[in-house]
Structure formats: structure tokens, C-alpha cells
mmCIF file of C-alpha atoms in Angstrom:
data_model
loop_
_atom_site.group_PDB
_atom_site.id
_atom_site.type_symbol
_atom_site.label_atom_id
_atom_site.label_comp_id
_atom_site.label_asym_id
_atom_site.label_seq_id
_atom_site.Cartn_x
_atom_site.Cartn_y
_atom_site.Cartn_z
ATOM 1 C CA MET A 1 80.832 203.543 95.134
ATOM 2 C CA ALA A 2 82.887 201.195 97.325
ATOM 3 C CA PHE A 3 80.660 202.059 100.294
ATOM 4 C CA LEU A 4 77.508 201.068 98.322
ATOM 5 C CA ILE A 5 79.046 197.712 97.380
ATOM 6 C CA PHE A 6 79.928 197.145 101.095
ATOM 7 C CA SER A 7 76.650 198.204 102.204
ATOM 8 C CA CYS A 8 74.885 195.859 99.866
ATOM 9 C CA ASN A 9 77.112 192.911 100.890
ATOM 10 C CA THR A 10 76.525 193.487 104.480
ATOM 11 C CA THR A 11 72.689 193.445 103.816
ATOM 12 C CA GLU A 12 73.036 190.346 101.930
ATOM 13 C CA VAL A 13 74.896 188.686 104.791
ATOM 14 C CA ASN A 14 72.416 189.945 107.370
ATOM 15 C CA GLN A 15 69.570 188.487 105.399
ATOM 16 C CA GLU A 16 71.312 185.180 105.123
ATOM 17 C CA GLU A 17 72.112 185.149 108.869
ATOM 18 C CA LYS A 18 68.479 186.009 109.666
ATOM 19 C CA LEU A 19 67.205 183.183 107.404
ATOM 20 C CA ILE A 20 69.666 180.774 108.988
ATOM 21 C CA ASN A 21 68.393 181.814 112.563
ATOM 22 C CA ASP A 22 64.789 181.675 111.530
ATOM 23 C CA VAL A 23 65.015 178.175 109.895
ATOM 24 C CA LEU A 24 66.975 176.864 112.900
ATOM 25 C CA PHE A 25 64.641 178.266 115.351
ATOM 26 C CA SER A 26 61.694 176.784 113.677
ATOM 27 C CA ILE A 27 63.247 173.391 113.422
ATOM 28 C CA ILE A 28 64.093 173.614 117.190
ATOM 29 C CA THR A 29 60.586 174.623 118.024
ATOM 30 C CA ASP A 30 58.953 171.992 115.823
ATOM 31 C CA ASN A 31 61.121 169.245 117.347
ATOM 32 C CA PRO A 32 61.280 169.732 121.217
ATOM 33 C CA ASP A 33 61.828 166.048 121.793
ATOM 34 C CA ILE A 34 65.262 166.435 119.808
ATOM 35 C CA PHE A 35 66.386 169.746 121.166
ATOM 36 C CA THR A 36 65.941 170.068 124.890
ATOM 37 C CA SER A 37 65.652 173.480 126.441
ATOM 38 C CA ASP A 38 67.519 171.996 129.678
ATOM 39 C CA CYS A 39 70.749 172.059 127.560
ATOM 40 C CA LYS A 40 72.521 175.303 127.091
ATOM 41 C CA LEU A 41 73.276 176.635 123.611
ATOM 42 C CA LEU A 42 76.564 177.827 122.132
ATOM 43 C CA ASN A 43 76.239 181.347 120.829
ATOM 44 C CA LYS A 44 77.785 180.672 117.563
ATOM 45 C CA MET A 45 77.127 178.049 114.882
ATOM 46 C CA SER A 46 80.556 176.276 114.482
ATOM 47 C CA ASN A 47 82.133 173.117 113.432
ATOM 48 C CA ARG A 48 84.850 173.656 115.907
ATOM 49 C CA PHE A 49 83.579 171.131 118.370
ATOM 50 C CA MET A 50 82.103 168.706 115.814
ATOM 51 C CA PRO A 51 83.746 165.134 115.592
ATOM 52 C CA PRO A 52 84.920 164.111 112.085
ATOM 53 C CA SER A 53 82.300 162.679 109.824
ATOM 54 C CA ILE A 54 82.726 160.787 106.549
ATOM 55 C CA ASN A 55 79.194 161.725 105.567
ATOM 56 C CA TYR A 56 79.884 165.380 106.039
ATOM 57 C CA GLY A 57 83.665 166.058 105.671
ATOM 58 C CA ASN A 58 84.044 164.662 102.185
ATOM 59 C CA ASP A 59 82.201 166.613 99.433
ATOM 60 C CA SER A 60 81.571 163.780 97.056
ATOM 61 C CA THR A 61 80.161 161.490 99.907
ATOM 62 C CA PHE A 62 78.108 164.387 101.116
ATOM 63 C CA ILE A 63 76.497 164.930 97.729
ATOM 64 C CA GLU A 64 75.973 161.216 97.309
ATOM 65 C CA THR A 65 74.246 161.197 100.742
ATOM 66 C CA ILE A 66 71.750 164.124 99.952
ATOM 67 C CA LYS A 67 71.238 163.713 96.233
ATOM 68 C CA GLU A 68 67.754 162.051 96.550
ATOM 69 C CA PHE A 69 66.646 165.041 98.650
ATOM 70 C CA ILE A 70 68.152 167.885 96.861
ATOM 71 C CA GLU A 71 67.961 168.994 93.102
ATOM 72 C CA GLU A 72 71.264 168.445 91.293
ATOM 73 C CA GLU A 73 71.348 172.116 90.329
ATOM 74 C CA GLU A 74 71.691 173.001 93.946
ATOM 75 C CA PHE A 75 74.722 171.054 94.743
ATOM 76 C CA TYR A 76 77.234 173.782 94.085
ATOM 77 C CA ASP A 77 75.429 176.197 96.452
ATOM 78 C CA LEU A 78 74.917 173.602 99.184
ATOM 79 C CA LEU A 79 78.690 172.742 98.954
ATOM 80 C CA ARG A 80 79.355 176.636 99.339
ATOM 81 C CA GLN A 81 77.187 176.807 102.391
ATOM 82 C CA LYS A 82 78.943 173.641 103.921
ATOM 83 C CA ARG A 83 82.421 175.203 103.394
ATOM 84 C CA ASN A 84 81.273 178.580 104.754
ATOM 85 C CA ASN A 85 83.150 178.389 108.068
ATOM 86 C CA GLU A 86 81.879 181.802 109.358
ATOM 87 C CA LYS A 87 80.588 181.506 112.731
ATOM 88 C CA TYR A 88 77.090 182.811 112.521
ATOM 89 C CA GLU A 89 75.858 184.042 115.808
ATOM 90 C CA PHE A 90 72.290 183.172 117.106
ATOM 91 C CA ILE A 91 70.010 186.088 117.031
ATOM 92 C CA THR A 92 69.738 186.167 120.842
ATOM 93 C CA GLU A 93 66.369 187.831 121.079
ATOM 94 C CA GLN A 94 65.075 184.788 119.215
ATOM 95 C CA PHE A 95 66.738 182.079 121.139
ATOM 96 C CA LYS A 96 67.210 183.550 124.720
ATOM 97 C CA ASN A 97 63.708 182.854 125.825
ATOM 98 C CA LYS A 98 64.215 179.127 125.080
ATOM 99 C CA TYR A 99 67.900 178.660 126.006
ATOM 100 C CA GLU A 100 70.734 179.905 128.163
ATOM 101 C CA ILE A 101 73.229 181.106 125.743
ATOM 102 C CA ILE A 102 76.845 180.207 126.387
ATOM 103 C CA SER A 103 79.816 182.107 124.679
ATOM 104 C CA GLU A 104 82.597 180.478 122.963
ATOM 105 C CA ALA A 105 84.880 182.745 125.007
ATOM 106 C CA LYS A 106 83.412 180.927 128.222
ATOM 107 C CA ILE A 107 84.466 177.437 126.787
ATOM 108 C CA ASP A 108 87.869 178.833 125.705
ATOM 109 C CA SER A 109 88.304 180.322 129.309
ATOM 110 C CA LEU A 110 87.501 176.928 130.829
ATOM 111 C CA ILE A 111 89.883 175.260 128.542
ATOM 112 C CA ASP A 112 92.681 177.670 129.251
ATOM 113 C CA ARG A 113 92.014 177.494 133.095
ATOM 114 C CA THR A 114 92.138 173.654 133.253
ATOM 115 C CA ASN A 115 95.274 173.663 130.955
ATOM 116 C CA THR A 116 96.948 176.134 133.342
ATOM 117 C CA ASP A 117 95.875 174.652 136.709
ATOM 118 C CA LYS A 118 96.697 170.917 136.521
ATOM 119 C CA ASN A 119 94.552 170.412 139.836
ATOM 120 C CA LEU A 120 91.412 171.217 137.787
ATOM 121 C CA ASP A 121 89.711 168.519 135.699
ATOM 122 C CA TYR A 122 88.175 169.870 132.526
ATOM 123 C CA TRP A 123 85.035 167.682 132.585
ATOM 124 C CA THR A 124 84.334 168.461 136.420
ATOM 125 C CA GLU A 125 84.696 171.987 135.629
ATOM 126 C CA PHE A 126 82.525 171.755 132.582
ATOM 127 C CA GLN A 127 79.767 169.973 134.381
ATOM 128 C CA ASN A 128 79.913 172.495 137.277
ATOM 129 C CA GLU A 129 79.877 175.503 135.144
ATOM 130 C CA ILE A 130 77.883 174.460 132.012
ATOM 131 C CA GLY A 131 76.280 171.181 132.594
ATOM 132 C CA CYS A 132 74.884 170.445 129.073
ATOM 133 C CA LEU A 133 75.763 172.130 125.849
ATOM 134 C CA GLN A 134 74.196 172.010 122.519
ATOM 135 C CA ILE A 135 76.229 173.014 119.399
ATOM 136 C CA PHE A 136 74.955 173.458 115.907
ATOM 137 C CA SER A 137 77.052 173.877 112.645
ATOM 138 C CA ARG A 138 75.666 176.313 109.996
ATOM 139 C CA PRO A 139 72.573 174.701 108.617
ATOM 140 C CA ILE A 140 72.557 174.089 104.861
ATOM 141 C CA ILE A 141 69.397 175.253 103.314
ATOM 142 C CA SER A 142 67.949 174.512 99.916
ATOM 143 C CA ALA A 143 67.006 177.269 97.425
ATOM 144 C CA ASP A 144 63.217 176.649 98.051
ATOM 145 C CA LYS A 145 63.934 176.991 101.691
ATOM 146 C CA LYS A 146 61.946 173.624 102.413
ATOM 147 C CA THR A 147 64.753 171.320 103.003
ATOM 148 C CA THR A 148 67.805 171.810 105.419
ATOM 149 C CA ILE A 149 70.635 169.758 106.741
ATOM 150 C CA ILE A 150 71.463 170.240 110.537
ATOM 151 C CA ARG A 151 74.605 169.003 112.164
ATOM 152 C CA HIS A 152 74.264 168.942 115.910
ATOM 153 C CA ILE A 153 76.178 167.861 119.036
ATOM 154 C CA GLY A 154 75.011 167.659 122.676
ATOM 155 C CA ILE A 155 77.702 167.431 125.394
ATOM 156 C CA SER A 156 77.344 166.888 129.042
ATOM 157 C CA GLY A 157 80.304 164.957 129.972
ATOM 158 C CA PRO A 158 83.451 162.984 128.776
ATOM 159 C CA HIS A 159 81.336 159.850 128.077
ATOM 160 C CA SER A 160 78.003 161.647 127.727
ATOM 161 C CA ALA A 161 77.630 163.045 124.443
ATOM 162 C CA GLY A 162 75.601 162.535 121.211
ATOM 163 C CA GLY A 163 75.148 164.069 117.778
ATOM 164 C CA PHE A 164 73.492 163.832 114.335
ATOM 165 C CA ILE A 165 73.368 164.983 110.859
ATOM 166 C CA ILE A 166 69.736 165.032 109.864
ATOM 167 C CA ILE A 167 67.800 166.346 106.737
ATOM 168 C CA PHE A 168 64.619 168.081 107.752
ATOM 169 C CA GLN A 169 61.860 169.056 105.324
ATOM 170 C CA LEU A 170 59.071 171.688 105.761
ATOM 171 C CA ARG A 171 55.844 169.748 105.404
ATOM 172 C CA ASN A 172 52.463 171.169 106.219
ATOM 173 C CA GLY A 173 54.056 174.181 107.956
ATOM 174 C CA LYS A 174 56.175 171.970 110.219
ATOM 175 C CA TRP A 175 59.871 170.892 110.025
ATOM 176 C CA THR A 176 60.052 166.987 110.083
ATOM 177 C CA ILE A 177 62.923 164.559 109.742
ATOM 178 C CA ILE A 178 63.094 162.877 106.341
ATOM 179 C CA GLU A 179 66.610 161.320 106.763
ATOM 180 C CA ASP A 180 68.974 160.662 109.573
ATOM 181 C CA ILE A 181 72.236 160.662 107.761
ATOM 182 C CA GLU A 182 74.372 159.906 110.836
ATOM 183 C CA SER A 183 73.755 159.588 114.595
ATOM 184 C CA TRP A 184 76.040 158.734 117.333
ATOM 185 C CA ILE A 185 76.065 158.588 121.072
ATOM 186 C CA SER A 186 78.951 158.014 123.613
#
């Protein structure tokens, strides 16, 4: 009986992970001017490298920001998704034809190497080995799967980064921006 429950939970997670990947891939494909294929892609969706955000970090502010785009009955599930810190991996078959995938372990190795060898500069090594990197947090998807909130950062140097939190909506079969919650560039 325990095996059956575990098996169902695993299937549920796999379906959710596939949905997240499918939605994100469609958004990337529908918006090539925002998501450049010149930039490599971190293999996991993660908040680890994201800067703090008042519009995303505080639940009540987050709800206030999105309430005109999302039904009130969905707020609890959206907050659950936002708090879910699991690092969903990209389904590489889906993304590898569009992006070079960089592992989180490679970033960690680069950090460790530059922390150990004081003659190395992190950003010089980053630019030599990676160049440009895109990172996504876990997309937050509405129940009808027609609205999603994407948090993204692109990094190519110590003073060359940008990011955003955007609400996309599926309209006429294409994901379009309906609200730019927050954008920044350095």
C-alpha cells in the first residue's frame, strides 16, 4: 500500500514538472526577443541566485500585485507554488536544442575555485567559462493554465545583469506579456 501511494505521488510530481517545463518552453519560444538563445541556461529552476524582491518575497505584497490577473480562489495554490523551493530540472531534450545547459555544480565549482585561489577573479572566470547565463525560478501557473508568473535573471558580468518578474497570459495560442511586475538592470 505504501508503494502505491509513493508511486502516485511520484507520478503527480512528474506531471507537474512536465507542465512547468512545457509552459516555460512555450513562453521562451513565443518571446525570443526576451529570452536570447545566445545565453546559456542553468539546468535547474532556482531562487538561489535571484536578488531580493519586495514584489515577490512578501506574500501579501505578491497577492496585491497579481490580484487583478488571478482569481481569488487560486491565491492559496499560487502561494504554495511560490514557496515550493524544489529545484525543478529542465527536461533537457526539450531545451537542449535551443540552449547550452549549465549545471549548478559547474557554478559551485567556479565559486569554490575562485574562493580557494585568490589569484583568480570570479567574474573573469565566469565570463571565460560561461559568458552569459539565464536563470528561472519555478513558474507560478494558474489553475486554468492560461496565466503564469515568471521570474528571470540574465547575468553576463559583475555590472551586466538584468531581471524581471512578468505575468504572461496565453492569448490566441501565444504567451504574451500582460504585466511587468518588476524589471531591473545593472
